[in-house]
Amino acid sequence: MRRIGWQLPLTLAFGMLAWVAIGPVVAAIPAIYVAAVAPELSRIDLAEHRLPNRLVVPGLVVGLLAAAGSWVTTGNPPVVPLVASAAYGGALLLLALGGGMGMGDVKLATVLGLASPTVTVALTSPLLAFLLGGVVALVVLIVRGRGARIPFGPFLLAGYFGALVVAAVL
């Protein structure tokens, strides 16, 4: 019950941000899903350095169903979310194969790509995630030295919601 105290207001704020940035369209559904799981994903990743499949994998299904629904309702293929998902997930997969990311980060990046309905969100989200994560990684490197690890999931999520803010302002 203690977690609900801080997670529920964040979830509602992120959900409202998604609604304002994207609007009342089918493409907003994956963003609202991400808003619903973001606080718990961040909490778990910060505490345990993992992103549980039970929270991330349903986002893949939600994103793909929303892409199909968007295509049916608008008549336009959802090119941006599909390309963003493949590019973002593919880029993190390459980093994971090199040992720099976990597979939870790869799956989360794929979900965030599917939840990116515009080019602005699709490009800004990873940019902000890597900028924020890079700054924190640099500080951790200076303070703790080589070999220290940081969870990247919270930065992926912060980058995504930052990109939604940019999209809402534009």
mmCIF file with all atom_site columns, C-alpha atoms in Angstrom, residues 30 33-34 53 55-67 82 85 89 103-104 106-115:
data_model
loop_
_atom_site.group_PDB
_atom_site.id
_atom_site.type_symbol
_atom_site.label_atom_id
_atom_site.label_alt_id
_atom_site.label_comp_id
_atom_site.label_asym_id
_atom_site.label_entity_id
_atom_site.label_seq_id
_atom_site.pdbx_PDB_ins_code
_atom_site.Cartn_x
_atom_site.Cartn_y
_atom_site.Cartn_z
_atom_site.occupancy
_atom_site.B_iso_or_equiv
_atom_site.pdbx_formal_charge
_atom_site.auth_seq_id
_atom_site.auth_comp_id
_atom_site.auth_asym_id
_atom_site.auth_atom_id
_atom_site.pdbx_PDB_model_num
ATOM 1  C CA . PRO A 1 30  ? 0.555  2.461  -25.577 1.00 0.00 ? 30  PRO A CA 1
ATOM 2  C CA . TYR A 1 33  ? 0.173  1.776  -20.702 1.00 0.00 ? 33  TYR A CA 1
ATOM 3  C CA . VAL A 1 34  ? 3.736  3.051  -20.278 1.00 0.00 ? 34  VAL A CA 1
ATOM 4  C CA . ASN A 1 53  ? 8.886  -9.250 -18.257 1.00 0.00 ? 53  ASN A CA 1
ATOM 5  C CA . LEU A 1 55  ? 5.451  -5.446 -16.846 1.00 0.00 ? 55  LEU A CA 1
ATOM 6  C CA . VAL A 1 56  ? 7.353  -4.921 -20.110 1.00 0.00 ? 56  VAL A CA 1
ATOM 7  C CA . VAL A 1 57  ? 6.131  -7.682 -22.452 1.00 0.00 ? 57  VAL A CA 1
ATOM 8  C CA . PRO A 1 58  ? 2.423  -6.725 -22.245 1.00 0.00 ? 58  PRO A CA 1
ATOM 9  C CA . GLY A 1 59  ? 3.508  -3.316 -23.545 1.00 0.00 ? 59  GLY A CA 1
ATOM 10 C CA . LEU A 1 60  ? 4.702  -4.989 -26.743 1.00 0.00 ? 60  LEU A CA 1
ATOM 11 C CA . VAL A 1 61  ? 1.254  -6.530 -27.224 1.00 0.00 ? 61  VAL A CA 1
ATOM 12 C CA . VAL A 1 62  ? -0.515 -3.258 -26.375 1.00 0.00 ? 62  VAL A CA 1
ATOM 13 C CA . GLY A 1 63  ? 1.744  -1.344 -28.778 1.00 0.00 ? 63  GLY A CA 1
ATOM 14 C CA . LEU A 1 64  ? 1.230  -3.761 -31.662 1.00 0.00 ? 64  LEU A CA 1
ATOM 15 C CA . LEU A 1 65  ? -2.545 -3.904 -31.125 1.00 0.00 ? 65  LEU A CA 1
ATOM 16 C CA . ALA A 1 66  ? -2.707 -0.104 -30.953 1.00 0.00 ? 66  ALA A CA 1
ATOM 17 C CA . ALA A 1 67  ? -0.671 0.155  -34.167 1.00 0.00 ? 67  ALA A CA 1
ATOM 18 C CA . LEU A 1 82  ? 6.957  0.528  -36.103 1.00 0.00 ? 82  LEU A CA 1
ATOM 19 C CA . SER A 1 85  ? 10.357 0.410  -32.249 1.00 0.00 ? 85  SER A CA 1
ATOM 20 C CA . GLY A 1 89  ? 15.085 -1.754 -29.811 1.00 0.00 ? 89  GLY A CA 1
ATOM 21 C CA . MET A 1 103 ? 17.651 -7.314 -22.326 1.00 0.00 ? 103 MET A CA 1
ATOM 22 C CA . GLY A 1 104 ? 14.976 -5.624 -20.196 1.00 0.00 ? 104 GLY A CA 1
ATOM 23 C CA . VAL A 1 106 ? 16.039 -3.642 -25.067 1.00 0.00 ? 106 VAL A CA 1
ATOM 24 C CA . LYS A 1 107 ? 12.429 -4.729 -24.597 1.00 0.00 ? 107 LYS A CA 1
ATOM 25 C CA . LEU A 1 108 ? 11.490 -1.468 -22.878 1.00 0.00 ? 108 LEU A CA 1
ATOM 26 C CA . ALA A 1 109 ? 13.047 0.550  -25.715 1.00 0.00 ? 109 ALA A CA 1
ATOM 27 C CA . THR A 1 110 ? 10.990 -1.490 -28.184 1.00 0.00 ? 110 THR A CA 1
ATOM 28 C CA . VAL A 1 111 ? 7.819  -0.703 -26.209 1.00 0.00 ? 111 VAL A CA 1
ATOM 29 C CA . LEU A 1 112 ? 8.731  2.994  -26.091 1.00 0.00 ? 112 LEU A CA 1
ATOM 30 C CA . GLY A 1 113 ? 9.233  2.977  -29.849 1.00 0.00 ? 113 GLY A CA 1
ATOM 31 C CA . LEU A 1 114 ? 5.752  1.500  -30.303 1.00 0.00 ? 114 LEU A CA 1
ATOM 32 C CA . ALA A 1 115 ? 4.421  4.207  -27.963 1.00 0.00 ? 115 ALA A CA 1
#
